[in-house]
């Protein structure tokens, strides 16, 4: 889950990383109720994406009226494709240098720290134009990295004295935050160095591992229930679902199988109407619910159920398809492809009620049959 800047900063403060004083507003009434003492303020649109500065989502106000005007202007607007539902108002920092610091969890399980003293711009741009200015440091979570380790790494960039101490300390604390809050990514850009040599996180881009949210009480609090009706239903059924715009519905017993089905549908010049993946917990009820969910969209003209029975019981899946199809309020052609654990029993149950079954491992056979049953020409 990608956090908003104010949420990211809230986590950073738990490990004592310095940030500016700020307040979050969500409604015009909040803006009117703001108590401001007249100093320079920065108004920041809270959307889970970078590059807000260039898109007009970061503004500096010099008096309280301007703060309110900017905040009102941002609330409810769209920024980079996201609705601005909250705005962060902070004391503007007197930044003398902008640096970049991030720690991310790599697929290998090691952490990677990236740092450059030329922050402020996108790290991708620095990487392309002046890669020599980026310090990379890969380290194992087994070695609880100590503060001096980070200071030593950053020393290589030429940082010295109080600045080196300030930035090194933040790097070490950022690592603590990554471990403590199960983060996949923690990025501070800019890491602002002020005139007195102290360093402050002026931005925070933080991503939490979805699988760990259950044990992160602060983050759990921020999870929003899905607003989309279909997504809500998918969540209740217990499947991973993404709504799409095409005409062929998909129920697949794994993410890879679902993606392959989508590709093969495109190969035949049709479009997938959704992505749905059941995972390993198939029951007849779950499959029946999935069939109903996918076919609840009028636009979906036909359904492919693509099953692999590993841990999953194909008998339960077949019963679920039969129940799901029987409960549909309209007629939707369905083709099932099923291979694996209990396949013969599965085929028998489906054929008994006249649902066509593909008994090969070729998903394209299922797509072709569905195209033909809709009166189209399979390519
Ligand atoms: P992003 O573009 O979405 O990553 O937004 P940031 O929060 O990183 O802000 C973009 C730029 O706005 C920064 O690089 C700074 O130059 C500027 N900025 C952000 N916060 C402050 C602040 O408190 N004071 C000043 N002077 N500039 C700021
Ligand atoms: Mn930034």
Coordinates of C-alpha atoms and ligand atoms in Angstrom, one line a residue:
X1 CA 0.0 0.0 0.0
X2 CA 1.3 3.4 -1.0
X3 CA 1.0 5.9 1.7
X4 CA 0.3 9.6 1.4
X5 CA 3.1 12.0 2.3
X6 CA 1.6 12.9 5.7
X7 CA 1.1 9.3 6.5
X8 CA 4.7 8.5 5.5
X9 CA 6.0 11.4 7.6
X10 CA 3.9 10.1 10.5
X11 CA 5.8 6.8 10.4
X12 CA 9.2 8.6 10.0
X13 CA 8.5 10.6 13.1
X14 CA 8.0 7.4 15.1
X15 CA 11.7 6.7 14.5
X16 CA 12.7 10.3 15.2
X17 CA 13.4 11.5 11.7
X18 CA 12.9 15.3 11.7
X19 CA 10.0 16.6 9.6
X20 CA 8.4 20.0 9.4
X21 CA 5.4 20.8 11.6
X22 CA 2.2 20.2 9.7
X23 CA -1.5 19.9 9.7
X24 CA -3.8 17.9 7.3
X25 CA -7.0 19.3 6.0
X26 CA -9.7 17.3 4.3
X27 CA -12.7 19.6 4.1
X28 CA -13.3 23.3 3.4
X29 CA -14.4 23.7 7.0
X30 CA -11.0 22.4 8.1
X31 CA -9.3 25.1 6.0
X32 CA -11.5 27.9 7.5
X33 CA -10.7 26.6 11.0
X34 CA -6.9 26.7 10.4
X35 CA -5.0 28.7 12.9
X36 CA -2.0 30.2 11.1
X37 CA 0.6 32.5 12.6
X38 CA 1.6 34.3 9.4
X39 CA 4.9 32.7 8.5
X40 CA 5.8 31.2 5.1
X41 CA 3.9 27.9 4.5
X42 CA 4.0 25.1 2.0
X43 CA 0.7 23.7 0.8
X44 CA 1.0 20.1 -0.6
X45 CA -1.7 18.1 -2.3
X46 CA -1.8 14.6 -0.9
X47 CA -1.8 12.1 -3.8
X48 CA 0.1 8.8 -3.8
X49 CA 2.4 9.8 -6.7
X50 CA 5.6 11.9 -7.2
X51 CA 6.2 14.9 -9.4
X52 CA 3.5 17.0 -7.7
X53 CA 5.8 20.0 -7.7
X54 CA 5.8 20.3 -11.5
X55 CA 2.1 19.5 -11.7
X56 CA 1.1 22.4 -9.4
X57 CA 0.5 20.3 -6.3
X58 CA 3.1 22.1 -4.2
X59 CA 2.7 25.8 -3.5
X60 CA 4.4 28.2 -1.2
X61 CA 2.2 30.8 0.5
X62 CA 3.5 33.9 2.2
X63 CA 0.4 34.9 4.3
X64 CA -2.6 33.1 5.9
X65 CA -5.1 34.2 3.3
X66 CA -2.9 32.7 0.5
X67 CA -2.6 29.4 2.5
X68 CA -6.3 29.1 2.6
X69 CA -6.7 30.0 -1.0
X70 CA -4.2 27.5 -2.2
X71 CA -5.6 24.8 0.1
X72 CA -9.2 25.5 -1.1
X73 CA -8.0 25.4 -4.7
X74 CA -6.4 22.0 -4.3
X75 CA -9.1 20.2 -2.2
X76 CA -11.4 18.4 -4.5
X77 CA -9.3 18.9 -7.6
X78 CA -7.6 16.3 -9.7
X79 CA -3.8 15.9 -9.7
X80 CA -2.0 13.5 -11.9
X81 CA -5.1 11.4 -12.2
X82 CA -5.8 11.3 -8.5
X83 CA -8.5 13.2 -6.6
X84 CA -7.0 15.5 -4.0
X85 CA -8.9 14.4 -0.8
X86 CA -6.4 15.9 1.6
X87 CA -3.9 18.7 1.7
X88 CA -0.9 19.0 4.0
X89 CA 0.0 22.4 5.3
X90 CA 3.5 22.8 6.7
X91 CA 5.9 25.5 7.8
X92 CA 8.0 26.2 4.8
X93 CA 11.6 25.1 5.3
X94 CA 14.5 27.3 4.4
X95 CA 16.2 24.7 2.2
X96 CA 19.8 25.3 1.3
X97 CA 20.5 21.9 -0.4
X98 CA 18.2 19.1 -1.6
X99 CA 19.4 15.5 -1.4
X100 CA 17.8 12.2 -2.1
X101 CA 17.7 9.1 0.2
X102 CA 15.8 5.9 -0.2
X103 CA 15.8 2.3 1.1
X104 CA 14.0 -0.4 -0.8
X105 CA 13.5 -4.1 -0.3
X106 CA 14.9 -6.0 -3.2
X107 CA 13.5 -9.3 -4.6
X108 CA 16.6 -11.0 -3.2
X109 CA 15.6 -10.1 0.3
X110 CA 18.4 -7.6 0.7
X111 CA 17.9 -3.9 1.3
X112 CA 19.2 -1.3 -1.2
X113 CA 20.1 2.2 -0.1
X114 CA 20.3 4.9 -2.7
X115 CA 21.6 8.3 -2.0
X116 CA 22.6 11.3 -3.9
X117 CA 23.5 14.8 -2.8
X118 CA 21.8 16.1 -6.0
X119 CA 18.2 15.6 -5.0
X120 CA 15.2 17.7 -5.9
X121 CA 14.8 16.1 -9.3
X122 CA 13.6 12.7 -10.1
X123 CA 16.2 10.0 -9.2
X124 CA 15.7 8.4 -12.7
X125 CA 17.0 11.6 -14.2
X126 CA 20.1 11.7 -12.0
X127 CA 20.6 8.0 -12.8
X128 CA 20.5 8.7 -16.5
X129 CA 22.6 11.9 -16.7
X130 CA 25.1 11.5 -13.8
X131 CA 25.0 8.0 -12.5
X132 CA 28.3 8.5 -10.8
X133 CA 26.6 10.8 -8.3
X134 CA 24.4 8.0 -6.9
X135 CA 25.7 5.9 -4.0
X136 CA 24.3 2.4 -3.9
X137 CA 24.6 0.2 -0.9
X138 CA 23.2 -3.2 -0.6
X139 CA 22.9 -4.9 2.8
X140 CA 21.4 -7.9 4.4
X141 CA 18.7 -7.6 7.0
X142 CA 20.5 -10.3 9.0
X143 CA 23.2 -7.8 9.8
X144 CA 21.4 -5.2 11.8
X145 CA 23.2 -2.2 10.3
X146 CA 24.5 0.2 12.8
X147 CA 24.6 4.0 12.5
X148 CA 28.3 4.2 11.7
X149 CA 27.8 1.8 8.7
X150 CA 25.5 4.3 7.1
X151 CA 27.8 7.2 7.9
X152 CA 30.7 5.4 6.3
X153 CA 28.8 4.7 3.2
X154 CA 27.7 8.3 2.8
X155 CA 31.2 9.6 3.5
X156 CA 32.1 8.3 0.1
X157 CA 30.0 11.0 -1.5
X158 CA 32.2 13.7 0.0
X159 CA 29.8 14.7 2.7
X160 CA 31.5 15.8 5.9
X161 CA 31.1 17.1 9.4
X162 CA 27.7 18.0 10.8
X163 CA 26.0 17.4 7.4
X164 CA 27.4 13.9 7.1
X165 CA 26.4 13.2 10.7
X166 CA 22.8 14.5 10.1
X167 CA 22.2 12.6 6.9
X168 CA 23.9 9.4 8.1
X169 CA 21.7 9.5 11.2
X170 CA 18.6 9.8 9.1
X171 CA 19.7 7.0 6.8
X172 CA 20.1 4.7 9.9
X173 CA 16.7 5.8 11.3
X174 CA 15.1 5.2 7.9
X175 CA 16.4 1.7 7.9
X176 CA 14.8 1.2 11.4
X177 CA 11.5 2.5 10.0
X178 CA 11.7 0.1 7.1
X179 CA 12.1 -2.9 9.4
X180 CA 9.7 -1.6 12.1
X181 CA 6.8 -0.9 9.6
X182 CA 7.4 -3.7 7.0
X183 CA 8.1 -1.2 4.3
X184 CA 8.9 -2.1 0.7
X185 CA 10.1 1.4 -0.1
X186 CA 10.9 4.5 2.0
X187 CA 12.1 7.5 -0.1
X188 CA 12.9 11.0 1.2
X189 CA 13.2 13.4 -1.8
X190 CA 14.1 16.0 -1.0
X191 CA 16.0 15.3 2.1
X192 CA 16.4 19.0 2.9
X193 CA 19.6 20.3 4.4
X194 CA 19.0 23.7 6.1
X195 CA 21.4 26.6 6.5
X196 CA 22.5 25.3 10.0
X197 CA 23.6 21.9 8.5
X198 CA 20.6 20.1 10.0
X199 CA 18.6 17.7 7.8
X200 CA 14.8 17.3 7.5
X201 CA 12.6 15.0 5.5
X202 CA 10.7 17.4 3.3
X203 CA 8.8 14.7 1.5
X204 CA 8.1 11.0 2.2
X205 CA 7.2 8.4 -0.3
X206 CA 6.5 5.2 1.6
X207 CA 5.1 1.8 0.5
X208 CA 4.0 -0.8 3.1
X209 CA 4.0 -4.5 2.3
X210 CA 0.3 -5.4 1.9
X211 CA 0.9 -8.8 3.5
X212 CA 2.1 -7.2 6.7
X213 CA -0.6 -4.7 7.2
X214 CA -2.4 -7.0 9.6
X215 CA 0.5 -6.5 12.1
X216 CA 0.9 -2.8 11.6
X217 CA -1.7 -1.1 13.8
X218 CA -1.0 2.5 12.6
X219 CA -1.1 1.5 8.9
X220 CA -4.2 -0.7 9.3
X221 CA -6.0 2.4 10.4
X222 CA -5.4 4.0 7.0
X223 CA -6.6 1.2 4.8
X224 CA -9.7 2.4 2.9
X225 CA -12.5 0.0 2.1
X226 CA -12.9 -0.4 -1.7
X227 CA -15.4 2.2 -3.1
X228 CA -16.2 0.2 -6.2
X229 CA -19.2 -2.1 -5.8
X230 CA -17.6 -5.0 -7.8
X231 CA -14.4 -4.7 -5.8
X232 CA -16.4 -4.8 -2.6
X233 CA -18.1 -8.0 -3.7
X234 CA -14.7 -9.5 -4.7
X235 CA -13.3 -8.8 -1.3
X236 CA -16.3 -10.5 0.4
X237 CA -15.9 -13.5 -1.8
X238 CA -12.2 -13.6 -1.2
X239 CA -10.7 -13.3 -4.7
X240 CA -8.4 -10.9 -6.4
X241 CA -10.3 -8.9 -8.9
X242 CA -9.6 -6.1 -11.3
X243 CA -12.4 -4.7 -13.4
X244 CA -11.6 -4.2 -17.1
X245 CA -13.6 -3.0 -20.1
X246 CA -13.8 -6.0 -22.4
X247 CA -16.4 -8.6 -23.3
X248 CA -14.9 -11.9 -22.0
X249 CA -15.1 -12.6 -18.3
X250 CA -12.4 -14.6 -16.7
X251 CA -12.3 -16.8 -13.5
X252 CA -8.9 -18.3 -13.1
X253 CA -7.4 -20.4 -10.3
X254 CA -4.1 -18.5 -10.4
X255 CA -2.7 -15.1 -11.3
X256 CA -0.4 -16.4 -14.0
X257 CA -3.3 -18.5 -15.5
X258 CA -5.5 -15.4 -15.5
X259 CA -2.9 -13.3 -17.2
X260 CA -2.2 -16.0 -19.9
X261 CA -6.0 -16.2 -20.5
X262 CA -6.1 -12.4 -20.9
X263 CA -3.3 -12.5 -23.5
X264 CA -4.9 -15.3 -25.5
X265 CA -8.2 -13.5 -25.5
X266 CA -6.4 -10.5 -27.0
X267 CA -4.7 -12.8 -29.5
X268 CA -8.1 -13.6 -30.9
X269 CA -9.0 -9.9 -31.1
X270 CA -11.3 -9.8 -28.1
X271 CA -10.8 -8.0 -24.9
X272 CA -10.8 -9.3 -21.3
X273 CA -13.6 -7.9 -19.2
X274 CA -11.8 -8.5 -15.9
X275 CA -9.0 -10.2 -14.1
X276 CA -10.1 -12.6 -11.4
X277 CA -7.8 -14.9 -9.5
X278 CA -9.1 -17.3 -6.8
X279 CA -5.9 -18.3 -5.2
X280 CA -5.6 -21.6 -3.4
X281 CA -8.7 -21.6 -1.3
X282 CA -11.3 -22.8 -3.9
X283 CA -14.7 -23.9 -2.5
X284 CA -17.9 -24.3 -4.5
X285 CA -19.3 -21.2 -2.9
X286 CA -16.3 -19.1 -3.9
X287 CA -16.4 -20.2 -7.5
X288 CA -20.2 -19.7 -7.7
X289 CA -19.7 -16.2 -6.3
X290 CA -16.9 -15.5 -8.8
X291 CA -19.1 -16.6 -11.7
X292 CA -21.9 -14.3 -10.5
X293 CA -19.6 -11.4 -9.9
X294 CA -17.9 -11.5 -13.3
X295 CA -21.2 -12.0 -15.2
X296 CA -22.9 -9.2 -13.3
X297 CA -21.5 -6.8 -15.9
X298 CA -23.8 -6.6 -18.8
X299 CA -20.9 -6.0 -21.1
X300 CA -19.5 -9.5 -20.4
X301 CA -20.8 -11.7 -23.2
X302 CA -19.1 -15.0 -22.4
X303 CA -17.1 -16.5 -19.6
X304 CA -13.9 -18.6 -19.4
X305 CA -13.2 -20.5 -16.3
X306 CA -9.6 -21.6 -16.3
X307 CA -8.7 -24.0 -13.6
X308 CA -5.6 -25.8 -12.5
X309 CA -6.2 -28.3 -9.7
X310 CA -3.1 -28.4 -7.5
X311 CA -4.1 -27.8 -3.9
X312 CA -7.5 -26.8 -5.2
X313 CA -10.3 -29.4 -5.5
X314 CA -11.6 -29.4 -9.1
X315 CA -14.7 -31.2 -7.9
X316 CA -15.6 -28.3 -5.7
X317 CA -14.8 -25.9 -8.5
X318 CA -17.1 -27.8 -10.9
X319 CA -20.0 -27.7 -8.5
X320 CA -19.4 -24.0 -8.0
X321 CA -19.5 -23.4 -11.8
X322 CA -22.8 -25.3 -12.1
X323 CA -24.3 -23.4 -9.1
X324 CA -23.0 -20.1 -10.4
X325 CA -24.2 -20.5 -13.9
X326 CA -27.6 -21.7 -12.7
X327 CA -28.0 -18.6 -10.6
X328 CA -27.3 -16.2 -13.4
X329 CA -30.2 -13.9 -14.3
X330 CA -29.3 -14.1 -18.0
X331 CA -27.8 -16.6 -20.3
X332 CA -24.0 -16.3 -20.6
X333 CA -22.0 -18.9 -22.7
X334 CA -19.4 -20.5 -20.5
X335 CA -16.4 -22.6 -21.3
X336 CA -14.4 -24.4 -18.6
X337 CA -10.8 -25.6 -19.0
X338 CA -9.8 -27.8 -16.1
X339 CA -6.6 -29.8 -15.5
X340 CA -5.2 -31.5 -12.4
X341 CA -6.5 -32.9 -9.1
X342 CA -9.9 -34.6 -9.6
X343 CA -10.2 -33.6 -13.2
X344 CA -12.3 -36.5 -14.4
X345 CA -14.9 -35.9 -11.7
X346 CA -14.9 -32.2 -12.5
X347 CA -15.4 -32.9 -16.3
X348 CA -18.2 -35.3 -15.5
X349 CA -20.1 -32.8 -13.3
X350 CA -19.9 -30.1 -15.9
X351 CA -20.8 -32.3 -18.9
X352 CA -23.8 -33.6 -17.0
X353 CA -25.4 -30.2 -17.2
X354 CA -24.1 -29.4 -20.7
X355 CA -21.3 -27.0 -19.8
X356 CA -18.5 -27.4 -22.5
X357 CA -15.2 -28.5 -21.1
X358 CA -11.7 -28.3 -22.6
X359 CA -9.7 -31.2 -21.4
X360 CA -6.3 -30.2 -22.9
X361 CA -3.8 -27.9 -21.3
X362 CA -4.3 -25.3 -24.0
X363 CA -6.2 -22.2 -22.9
X364 CA -6.4 -21.1 -26.6
X365 CA -8.8 -24.0 -27.1
X366 CA -11.1 -22.6 -24.5
X367 CA -11.0 -19.1 -26.0
X368 CA -11.6 -20.4 -29.5
X369 CA -14.6 -22.4 -28.3
X370 CA -16.1 -19.4 -26.6
X371 CA -15.6 -17.2 -29.6
X372 CA -17.3 -19.8 -31.8
X373 CA -20.2 -20.3 -29.4
X374 CA -20.8 -16.5 -29.6
X375 CA -21.0 -16.8 -33.3
X376 CA -17.6 -15.2 -34.0
X377 CA -14.7 -16.5 -36.1
X378 CA -11.8 -17.7 -34.1
X379 CA -8.5 -16.7 -35.5
Ligands
LIG1 P1 7.0 15.7 -5.4 O1 7.4 16.6 -6.5 O2 5.7 15.2 -5.5 O3 8.0 14.7 -5.0 O4 6.9 16.7 -4.1 P2 7.9 17.2 -3.0 O5 7.2 17.2 -1.7 O6 9.2 16.4 -3.1 O7 8.2 18.7 -3.4 C1 8.8 19.1 -4.6 C2 9.6 20.3 -4.5 O8 9.0 21.3 -3.8 C3 10.9 20.0 -3.6 O9 11.9 19.5 -4.4 C4 11.2 21.4 -3.1 O10 12.0 22.1 -4.0 C5 9.9 22.0 -2.9 N1 9.4 22.0 -1.5 C6 8.7 21.0 -0.9 N2 8.6 21.3 0.4 C7 9.2 22.5 0.6 C8 9.4 23.3 1.7 O11 9.0 23.1 2.8 N3 10.1 24.5 1.5 C9 10.6 24.8 0.3 N4 11.3 25.9 0.2 N5 10.4 24.1 -0.8 C10 9.8 22.9 -0.6
LIG2 MN1 9.4 14.4 -3.6

